[in-house]
Structure formats: C-alpha cells, structure tokens
Amino acid sequence: AHVMTQLLYFSWVREKLGKDGEEIALPVSIATVGELLDWLASRSPAHAAALADRSRLRVAVNQEFADDYTPVGPADEVAVFPPVTGG
C-alpha cells in the first residue's frame, strides 16, 4: 500500500481548486516542496491556476513553515495557503 501525503488547501487556493485537500501518493522523484508544487501544477488546469503565482503562496510541512527546498515525503502533511498578512 502506498503511504499517502496529505495536502491541505486554504482560502482562495481552496476556492480555485474546489476542495479543501486531497490525499496523493507522491511520485518517488519528488523530494522537495518546490518539486511537489511543480508536479501539482501539472495535474489539472485548476491546480495550475491555483499554483501559478508562487509569490502569493506559503507552504507548511507538518505545521512548520517551508520553502521550495524543504524536504517532503510520504506521510507528510503539506498545507498550501496565501500569506496571512493583509493586502
């Protein structure tokens, strides 16, 4: 059985995707948050639209703020959300 990575979406990311999360089996080639986001954006037009402007996204892995170089793997929880600052 594949270990599933839990993805959580918040705010307008959730609205663009039409769901608040998904469980996916990551390809073995994906080792970092940046690679995960690149791969997610290729999954559907909705994913591509939601993830198009990376400067407007923040990512947390297991509730810790992450960047493109943060390792990610099976069984991790990855949250994608806009910066919480106003504007």
CSV table of N, CA and C in Angstrom, one decimal, residues 7 9 12-13 16-19 21-22 24 36-54 57 80:
chain,number,residue,atom,x,y,z
A,7,LEU,N,-2.5,16.7,1.6
A,7,LEU,CA,-2.4,18.1,1.1
A,7,LEU,C,-3.7,18.8,1.7
A,9,TYR,N,-5.6,22.7,1.6
A,9,TYR,CA,-5.7,23.9,0.9
A,9,TYR,C,-6.6,24.9,1.7
A,12,TRP,N,-8.3,31.3,-0.8
A,12,TRP,CA,-8.6,31.3,-2.3
A,12,TRP,C,-7.9,30.1,-3.0
A,13,VAL,N,-6.9,29.5,-2.4
A,13,VAL,CA,-6.3,28.3,-3.0
A,13,VAL,C,-7.4,27.2,-3.0
A,16,LYS,N,-10.1,28.0,-5.6
A,16,LYS,CA,-9.8,27.8,-7.0
A,16,LYS,C,-9.8,26.3,-7.3
A,17,LEU,N,-9.4,25.5,-6.3
A,17,LEU,CA,-9.3,24.0,-6.5
A,17,LEU,C,-10.7,23.3,-6.3
A,18,GLY,N,-11.6,24.0,-5.6
A,18,GLY,CA,-12.9,23.4,-5.3
A,18,GLY,C,-12.8,22.3,-4.3
A,19,LYS,N,-11.8,22.3,-3.5
A,19,LYS,CA,-11.7,21.3,-2.4
A,19,LYS,C,-10.7,21.8,-1.4
A,21,GLY,N,-8.7,19.8,0.3
A,21,GLY,CA,-7.5,19.0,0.4
A,21,GLY,C,-7.6,17.7,-0.4
A,22,GLU,N,-6.5,17.0,-0.4
A,22,GLU,CA,-6.5,15.7,-1.1
A,22,GLU,C,-5.4,14.8,-0.6
A,24,ILE,N,-2.6,12.1,-1.8
A,24,ILE,CA,-2.0,11.7,-3.0
A,24,ILE,C,-0.8,10.8,-2.7
A,36,LEU,N,7.2,19.3,-5.5
A,36,LEU,CA,5.8,18.9,-5.3
A,36,LEU,C,4.9,20.0,-5.9
A,37,LEU,N,5.2,21.3,-5.8
A,37,LEU,CA,4.3,22.3,-6.3
A,37,LEU,C,4.4,22.2,-7.9
A,38,ASP,N,5.6,22.0,-8.4
A,38,ASP,CA,5.7,21.9,-9.9
A,38,ASP,C,4.8,20.7,-10.4
A,39,TRP,N,4.9,19.6,-9.7
A,39,TRP,CA,4.1,18.4,-10.1
A,39,TRP,C,2.6,18.6,-9.9
A,40,LEU,N,2.2,19.2,-8.8
A,40,LEU,CA,0.8,19.5,-8.6
A,40,LEU,C,0.3,20.4,-9.6
A,41,ALA,N,1.0,21.4,-10.1
A,41,ALA,CA,0.5,22.4,-11.1
A,41,ALA,C,0.3,21.7,-12.4
A,42,SER,N,0.9,20.5,-12.6
A,42,SER,CA,0.8,19.8,-13.9
A,42,SER,C,-0.4,18.9,-13.9
A,43,ARG,N,-1.1,18.8,-12.7
A,43,ARG,CA,-2.1,17.7,-12.6
A,43,ARG,C,-3.5,18.1,-13.2
A,44,SER,N,-3.8,19.4,-13.2
A,44,SER,CA,-5.0,19.9,-13.8
A,44,SER,C,-5.0,21.4,-14.1
A,45,PRO,N,-5.8,21.9,-14.9
A,45,PRO,CA,-5.9,23.4,-15.1
A,45,PRO,C,-6.2,24.1,-13.8
A,46,ALA,N,-7.0,23.5,-13.0
A,46,ALA,CA,-7.3,24.2,-11.7
A,46,ALA,C,-6.1,24.3,-10.8
A,47,HIS,N,-5.3,23.2,-10.7
A,47,HIS,CA,-4.1,23.2,-10.0
A,47,HIS,C,-3.1,24.2,-10.5
A,48,ALA,N,-3.0,24.3,-11.9
A,48,ALA,CA,-2.1,25.2,-12.5
A,48,ALA,C,-2.5,26.6,-12.1
A,49,ALA,N,-3.8,26.9,-12.2
A,49,ALA,CA,-4.2,28.3,-11.9
A,49,ALA,C,-4.0,28.6,-10.4
A,50,ALA,N,-4.3,27.7,-9.5
A,50,ALA,CA,-4.2,28.0,-8.1
A,50,ALA,C,-2.7,28.2,-7.7
A,51,LEU,N,-1.8,27.5,-8.4
A,51,LEU,CA,-0.4,27.5,-8.0
A,51,LEU,C,0.5,28.4,-8.9
A,52,ALA,N,-0.2,29.1,-9.8
A,52,ALA,CA,0.6,29.9,-10.8
A,52,ALA,C,1.5,30.9,-10.2
A,53,ASP,N,1.1,31.6,-9.2
A,53,ASP,CA,1.9,32.7,-8.7
A,53,ASP,C,2.5,32.3,-7.3
A,54,ARG,N,3.7,31.7,-7.4
A,54,ARG,CA,4.2,31.2,-6.1
A,54,ARG,C,4.5,32.2,-5.1
A,57,LEU,N,1.9,32.4,-2.4
A,57,LEU,CA,1.7,31.1,-1.7
A,57,LEU,C,2.7,30.9,-0.6
A,80,VAL,N,-1.1,24.4,1.9
A,80,VAL,CA,-0.8,25.5,0.9
A,80,VAL,C,-1.8,26.6,1.2
